[in-house]
Tab-separated table of C-alpha atoms in Angstrom:
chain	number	residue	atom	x	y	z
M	1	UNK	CA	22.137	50.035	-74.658
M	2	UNK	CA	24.448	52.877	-73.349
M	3	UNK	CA	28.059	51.917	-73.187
M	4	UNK	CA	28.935	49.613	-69.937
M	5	UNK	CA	31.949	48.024	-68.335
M	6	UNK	CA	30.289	45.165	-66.141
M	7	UNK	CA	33.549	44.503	-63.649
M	8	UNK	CA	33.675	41.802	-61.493
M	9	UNK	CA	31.964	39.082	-63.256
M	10	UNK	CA	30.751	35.359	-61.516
M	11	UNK	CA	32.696	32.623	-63.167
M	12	UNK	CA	32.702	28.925	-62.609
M	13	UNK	CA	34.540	27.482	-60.456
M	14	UNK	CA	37.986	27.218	-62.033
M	15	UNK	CA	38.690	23.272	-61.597
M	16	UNK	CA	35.447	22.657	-63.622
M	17	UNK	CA	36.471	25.292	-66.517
M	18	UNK	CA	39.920	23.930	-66.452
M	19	UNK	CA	38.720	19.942	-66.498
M	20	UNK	CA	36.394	20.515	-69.870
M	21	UNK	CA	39.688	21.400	-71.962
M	22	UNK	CA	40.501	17.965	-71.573
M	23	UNK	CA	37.631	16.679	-73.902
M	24	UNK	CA	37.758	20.087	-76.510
M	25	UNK	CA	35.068	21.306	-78.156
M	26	UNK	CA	33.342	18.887	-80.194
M	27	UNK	CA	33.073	16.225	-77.264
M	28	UNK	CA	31.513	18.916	-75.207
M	29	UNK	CA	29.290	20.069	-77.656
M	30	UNK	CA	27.650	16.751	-78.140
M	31	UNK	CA	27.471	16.295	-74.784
M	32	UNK	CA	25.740	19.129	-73.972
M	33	UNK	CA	23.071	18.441	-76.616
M	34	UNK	CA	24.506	20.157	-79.498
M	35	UNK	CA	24.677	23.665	-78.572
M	36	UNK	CA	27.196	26.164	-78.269
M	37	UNK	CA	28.952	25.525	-81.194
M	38	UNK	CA	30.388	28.873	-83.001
M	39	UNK	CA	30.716	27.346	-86.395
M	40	UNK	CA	33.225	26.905	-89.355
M	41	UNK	CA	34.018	30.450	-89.542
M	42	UNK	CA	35.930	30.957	-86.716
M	43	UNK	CA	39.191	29.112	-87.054
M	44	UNK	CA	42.680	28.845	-85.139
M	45	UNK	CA	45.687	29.767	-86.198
M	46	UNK	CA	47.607	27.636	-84.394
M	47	UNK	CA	47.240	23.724	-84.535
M	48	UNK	CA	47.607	21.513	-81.552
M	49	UNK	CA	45.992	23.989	-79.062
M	50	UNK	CA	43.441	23.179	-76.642
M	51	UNK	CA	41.871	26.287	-73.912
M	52	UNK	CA	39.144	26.556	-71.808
M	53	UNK	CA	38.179	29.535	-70.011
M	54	UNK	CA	36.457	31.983	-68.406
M	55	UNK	CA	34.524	34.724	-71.056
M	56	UNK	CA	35.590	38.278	-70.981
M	57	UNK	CA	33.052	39.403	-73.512
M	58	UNK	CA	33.455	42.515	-75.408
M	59	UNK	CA	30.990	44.600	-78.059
M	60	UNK	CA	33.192	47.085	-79.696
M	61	UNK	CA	32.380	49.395	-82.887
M	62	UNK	CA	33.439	47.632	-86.141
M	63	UNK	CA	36.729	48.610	-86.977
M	64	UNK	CA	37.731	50.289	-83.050
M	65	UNK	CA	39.425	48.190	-80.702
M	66	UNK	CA	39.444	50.631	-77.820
M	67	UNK	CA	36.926	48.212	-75.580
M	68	UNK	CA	39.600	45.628	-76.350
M	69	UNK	CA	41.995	47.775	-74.713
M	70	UNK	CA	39.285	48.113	-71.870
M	71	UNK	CA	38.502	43.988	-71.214
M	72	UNK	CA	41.946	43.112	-71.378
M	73	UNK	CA	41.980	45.597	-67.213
M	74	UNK	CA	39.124	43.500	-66.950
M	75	UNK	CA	40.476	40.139	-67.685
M	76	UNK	CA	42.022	37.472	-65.015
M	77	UNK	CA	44.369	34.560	-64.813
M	78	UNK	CA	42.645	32.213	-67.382
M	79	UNK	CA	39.733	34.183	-68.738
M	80	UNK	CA	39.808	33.863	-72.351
M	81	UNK	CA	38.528	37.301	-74.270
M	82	UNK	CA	35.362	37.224	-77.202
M	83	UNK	CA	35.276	39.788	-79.429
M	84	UNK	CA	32.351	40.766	-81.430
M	85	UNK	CA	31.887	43.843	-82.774
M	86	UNK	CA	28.388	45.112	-83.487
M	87	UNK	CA	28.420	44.724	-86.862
M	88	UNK	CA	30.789	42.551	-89.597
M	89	UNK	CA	34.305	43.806	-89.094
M	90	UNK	CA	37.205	42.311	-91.617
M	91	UNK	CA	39.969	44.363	-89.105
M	92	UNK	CA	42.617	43.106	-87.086
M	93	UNK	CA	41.529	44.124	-83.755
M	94	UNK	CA	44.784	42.639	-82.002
M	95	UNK	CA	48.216	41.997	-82.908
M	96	UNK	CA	51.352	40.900	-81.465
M	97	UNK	CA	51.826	44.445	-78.701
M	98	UNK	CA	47.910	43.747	-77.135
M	99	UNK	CA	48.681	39.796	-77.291
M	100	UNK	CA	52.020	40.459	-75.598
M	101	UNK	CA	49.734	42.645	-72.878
M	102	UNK	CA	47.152	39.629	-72.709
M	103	UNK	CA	49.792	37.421	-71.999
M	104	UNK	CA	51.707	39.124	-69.404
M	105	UNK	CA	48.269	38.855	-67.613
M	106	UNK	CA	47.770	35.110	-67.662
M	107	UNK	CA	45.290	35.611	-69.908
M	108	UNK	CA	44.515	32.348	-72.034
M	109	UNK	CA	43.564	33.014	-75.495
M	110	UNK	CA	41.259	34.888	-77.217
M	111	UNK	CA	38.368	34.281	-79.613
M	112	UNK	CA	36.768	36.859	-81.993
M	113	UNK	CA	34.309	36.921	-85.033
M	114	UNK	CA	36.482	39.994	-86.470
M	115	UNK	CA	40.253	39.396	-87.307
M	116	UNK	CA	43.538	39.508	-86.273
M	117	UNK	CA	46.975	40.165	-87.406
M	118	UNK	CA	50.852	39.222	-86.761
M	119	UNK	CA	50.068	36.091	-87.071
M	120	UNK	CA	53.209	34.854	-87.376
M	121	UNK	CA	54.144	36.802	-84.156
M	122	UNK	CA	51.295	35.818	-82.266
M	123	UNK	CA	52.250	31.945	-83.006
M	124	UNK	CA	55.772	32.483	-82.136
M	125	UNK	CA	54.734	33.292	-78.559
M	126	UNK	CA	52.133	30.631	-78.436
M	127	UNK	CA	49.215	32.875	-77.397
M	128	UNK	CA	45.920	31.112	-78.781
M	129	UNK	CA	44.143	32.994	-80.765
M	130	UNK	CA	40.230	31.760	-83.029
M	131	UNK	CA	39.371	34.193	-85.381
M	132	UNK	CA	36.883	34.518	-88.941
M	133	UNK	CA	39.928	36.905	-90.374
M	134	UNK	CA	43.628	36.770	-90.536
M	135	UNK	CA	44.099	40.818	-91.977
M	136	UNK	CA	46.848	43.748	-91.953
M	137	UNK	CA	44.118	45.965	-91.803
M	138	UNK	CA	43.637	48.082	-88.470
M	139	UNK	CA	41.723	49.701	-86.392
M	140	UNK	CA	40.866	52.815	-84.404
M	141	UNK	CA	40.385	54.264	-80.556
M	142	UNK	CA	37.096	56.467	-81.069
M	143	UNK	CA	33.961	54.994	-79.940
M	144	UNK	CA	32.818	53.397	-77.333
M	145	UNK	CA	31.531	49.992	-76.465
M	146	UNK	CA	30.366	47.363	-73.782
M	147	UNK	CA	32.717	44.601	-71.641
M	148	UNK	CA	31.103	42.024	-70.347
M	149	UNK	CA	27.661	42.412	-71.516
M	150	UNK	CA	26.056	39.704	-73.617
M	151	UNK	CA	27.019	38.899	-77.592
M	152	UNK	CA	26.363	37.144	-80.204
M	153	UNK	CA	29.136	35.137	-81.496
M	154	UNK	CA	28.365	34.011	-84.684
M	155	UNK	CA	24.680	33.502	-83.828
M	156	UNK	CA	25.745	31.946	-80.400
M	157	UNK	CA	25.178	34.306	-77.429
M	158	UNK	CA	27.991	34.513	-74.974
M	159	UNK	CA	27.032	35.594	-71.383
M	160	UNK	CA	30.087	36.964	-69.397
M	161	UNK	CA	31.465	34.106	-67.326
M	162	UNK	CA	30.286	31.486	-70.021
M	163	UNK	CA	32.990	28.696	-70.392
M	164	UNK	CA	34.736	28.897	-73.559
M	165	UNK	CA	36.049	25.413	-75.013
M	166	UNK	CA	38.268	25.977	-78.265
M	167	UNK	CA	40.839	23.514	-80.014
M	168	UNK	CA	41.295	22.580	-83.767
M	169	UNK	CA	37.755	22.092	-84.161
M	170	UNK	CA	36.877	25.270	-83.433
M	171	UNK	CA	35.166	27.378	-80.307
M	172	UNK	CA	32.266	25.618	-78.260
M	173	UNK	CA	30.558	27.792	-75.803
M	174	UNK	CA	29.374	26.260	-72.612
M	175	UNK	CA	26.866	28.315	-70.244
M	176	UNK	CA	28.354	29.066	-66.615
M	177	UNK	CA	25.267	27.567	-64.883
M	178	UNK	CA	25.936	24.424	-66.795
M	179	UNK	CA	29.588	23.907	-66.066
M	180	UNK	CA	29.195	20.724	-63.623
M	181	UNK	CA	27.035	18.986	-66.106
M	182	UNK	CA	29.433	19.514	-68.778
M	183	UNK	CA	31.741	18.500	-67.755
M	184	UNK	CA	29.597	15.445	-66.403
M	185	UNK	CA	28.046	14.587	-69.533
M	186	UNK	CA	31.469	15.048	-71.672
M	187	UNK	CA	32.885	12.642	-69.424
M	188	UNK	CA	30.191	9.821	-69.719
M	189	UNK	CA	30.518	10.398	-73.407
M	190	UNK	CA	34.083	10.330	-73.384
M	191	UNK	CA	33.718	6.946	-71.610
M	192	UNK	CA	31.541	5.550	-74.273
M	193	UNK	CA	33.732	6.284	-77.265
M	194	UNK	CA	37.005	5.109	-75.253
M	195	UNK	CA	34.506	1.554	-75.351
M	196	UNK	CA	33.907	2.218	-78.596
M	197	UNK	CA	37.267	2.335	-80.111
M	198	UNK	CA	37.808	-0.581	-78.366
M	199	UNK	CA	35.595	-2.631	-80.529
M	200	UNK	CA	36.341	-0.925	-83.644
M	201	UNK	CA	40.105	-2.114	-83.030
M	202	UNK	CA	38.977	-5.083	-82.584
M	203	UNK	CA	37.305	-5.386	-85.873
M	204	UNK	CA	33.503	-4.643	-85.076
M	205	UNK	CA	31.748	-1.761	-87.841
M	206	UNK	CA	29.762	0.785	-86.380
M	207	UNK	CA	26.723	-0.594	-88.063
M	208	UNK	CA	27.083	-3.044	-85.513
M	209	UNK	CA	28.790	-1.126	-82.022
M	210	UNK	CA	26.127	2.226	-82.989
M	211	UNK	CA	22.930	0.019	-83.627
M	212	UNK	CA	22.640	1.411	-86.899
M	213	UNK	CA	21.080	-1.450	-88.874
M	214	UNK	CA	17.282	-0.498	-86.451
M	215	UNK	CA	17.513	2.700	-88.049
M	216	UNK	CA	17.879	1.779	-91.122
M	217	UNK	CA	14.875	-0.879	-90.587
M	218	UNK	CA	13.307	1.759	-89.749
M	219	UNK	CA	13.587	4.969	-92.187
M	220	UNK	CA	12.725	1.888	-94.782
M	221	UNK	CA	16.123	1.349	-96.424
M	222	UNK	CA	16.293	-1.387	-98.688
M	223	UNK	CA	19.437	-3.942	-99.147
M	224	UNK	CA	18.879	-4.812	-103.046
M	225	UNK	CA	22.007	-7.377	-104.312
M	226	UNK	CA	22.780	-6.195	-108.096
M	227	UNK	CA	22.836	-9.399	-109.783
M	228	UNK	CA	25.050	-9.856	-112.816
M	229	UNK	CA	22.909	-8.278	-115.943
M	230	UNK	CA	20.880	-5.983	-114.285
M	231	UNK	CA	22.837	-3.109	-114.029
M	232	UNK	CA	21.833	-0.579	-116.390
């Protein structure tokens, strides 16, 4: 594909985008069936964080962050920018002065599958920041790339305009088509674990509350008492 910079992007409508940071990513992720997850590699370096936003996606050269320069024009109040280069990068594709840029422009944190560095600068201004690398290592301004075409992040694809759901459990991604039913679904669910934790407090297993004893009935699980003598 020939270098493109997609402007103007659809995104969801921003009260449902900003409603599904208030369930984070693993509640969504369930709820949406188990997708979208981005895995264990791509960690925060922050604690305590939760974001949800728009996707500015980028597809930059490894080691170049010149199409980061380029998304971060593209980006609006709330978006939330996903880098991932081409190939595996270890480099630190932004650092404190492009943070400081993002921002300025409301922009509301930023995920990549490369790395990052000034950490301690970048958590001192409280921008949020996932990343599979924490590095010194730089980059260049040479070749070009795409914003806001599709990428893969860490084997999940990333459409621009896809809602991205990140906390301390990592980066869930949540299609833009599916937005209201996201948020739908992670509030039913969040409904039945609030009943839940209810009657765990109250003493009840989850053996019990989750039904679990039918399943074991029926993968064929045994309850054998070991009587005194015949352990061996």
């Amino acid at each position: 594909m020939s270098p493109v910079v997609v402007t103007d992007i659809a995104r969801a409508e921003r009260a449902l985008v900003d409603a599904l940071a208030a369930f984070g990513s693993a509640t969504v992720h369930e709820a949406l069936g188990r997708i979208g997850c981005a895995g264990a590699r791509i960690r925060p370096i922050q604690e305590g964080v939760v974001v949800s936003g728009s996707a500015i996606t980028v597809l930059p050269a490894a080691g170049d962050n010149l199409m980061v320069h380029v998304a971060i024009e593209q980006a609006q109040e709330g978006d939330i920018i996903v880098v991932a280069p081409v190939s595996e990068s270890l480099h630190g594709f932004i650092g404190e002065l492009m943070a400081t840029q993002m921002q300025a422009r409301g922009v509301g944190g930023y995920v990549t599958s490369a790395g990052v560095r000034d950490v301690a600068e970048l958590r001192a201004m409280r921008f949020p920041v996932w990343t599979a690398h924490i590095t010194a290592q730089g980059t260049v301004k040479e070749t070009a790339g795409s914003v806001n075409v599709p990428i893969s992040l860490d084997g999940v694809v990333v459409e621009p305009g896809d809602i991205v759901v990140a906390d301390d459990d990592g980066v869930t991604i949540v299609p833009r088509a599916r937005a209201a039913e996201a948020l739908d679904a992670a509030r039913r669910r969040a409904e039945r674990e609030a009943a839940a934790r209810e009657r765990y407090r109250a003493g009840e297993i989850s053996m019990d509350v989750g039904g679990l004893r039918a399943v074991l009935d029926r993968l064929g699980v045994e309850h054998v008492a070991q009587r005194s003598g015949d352990a061996r």
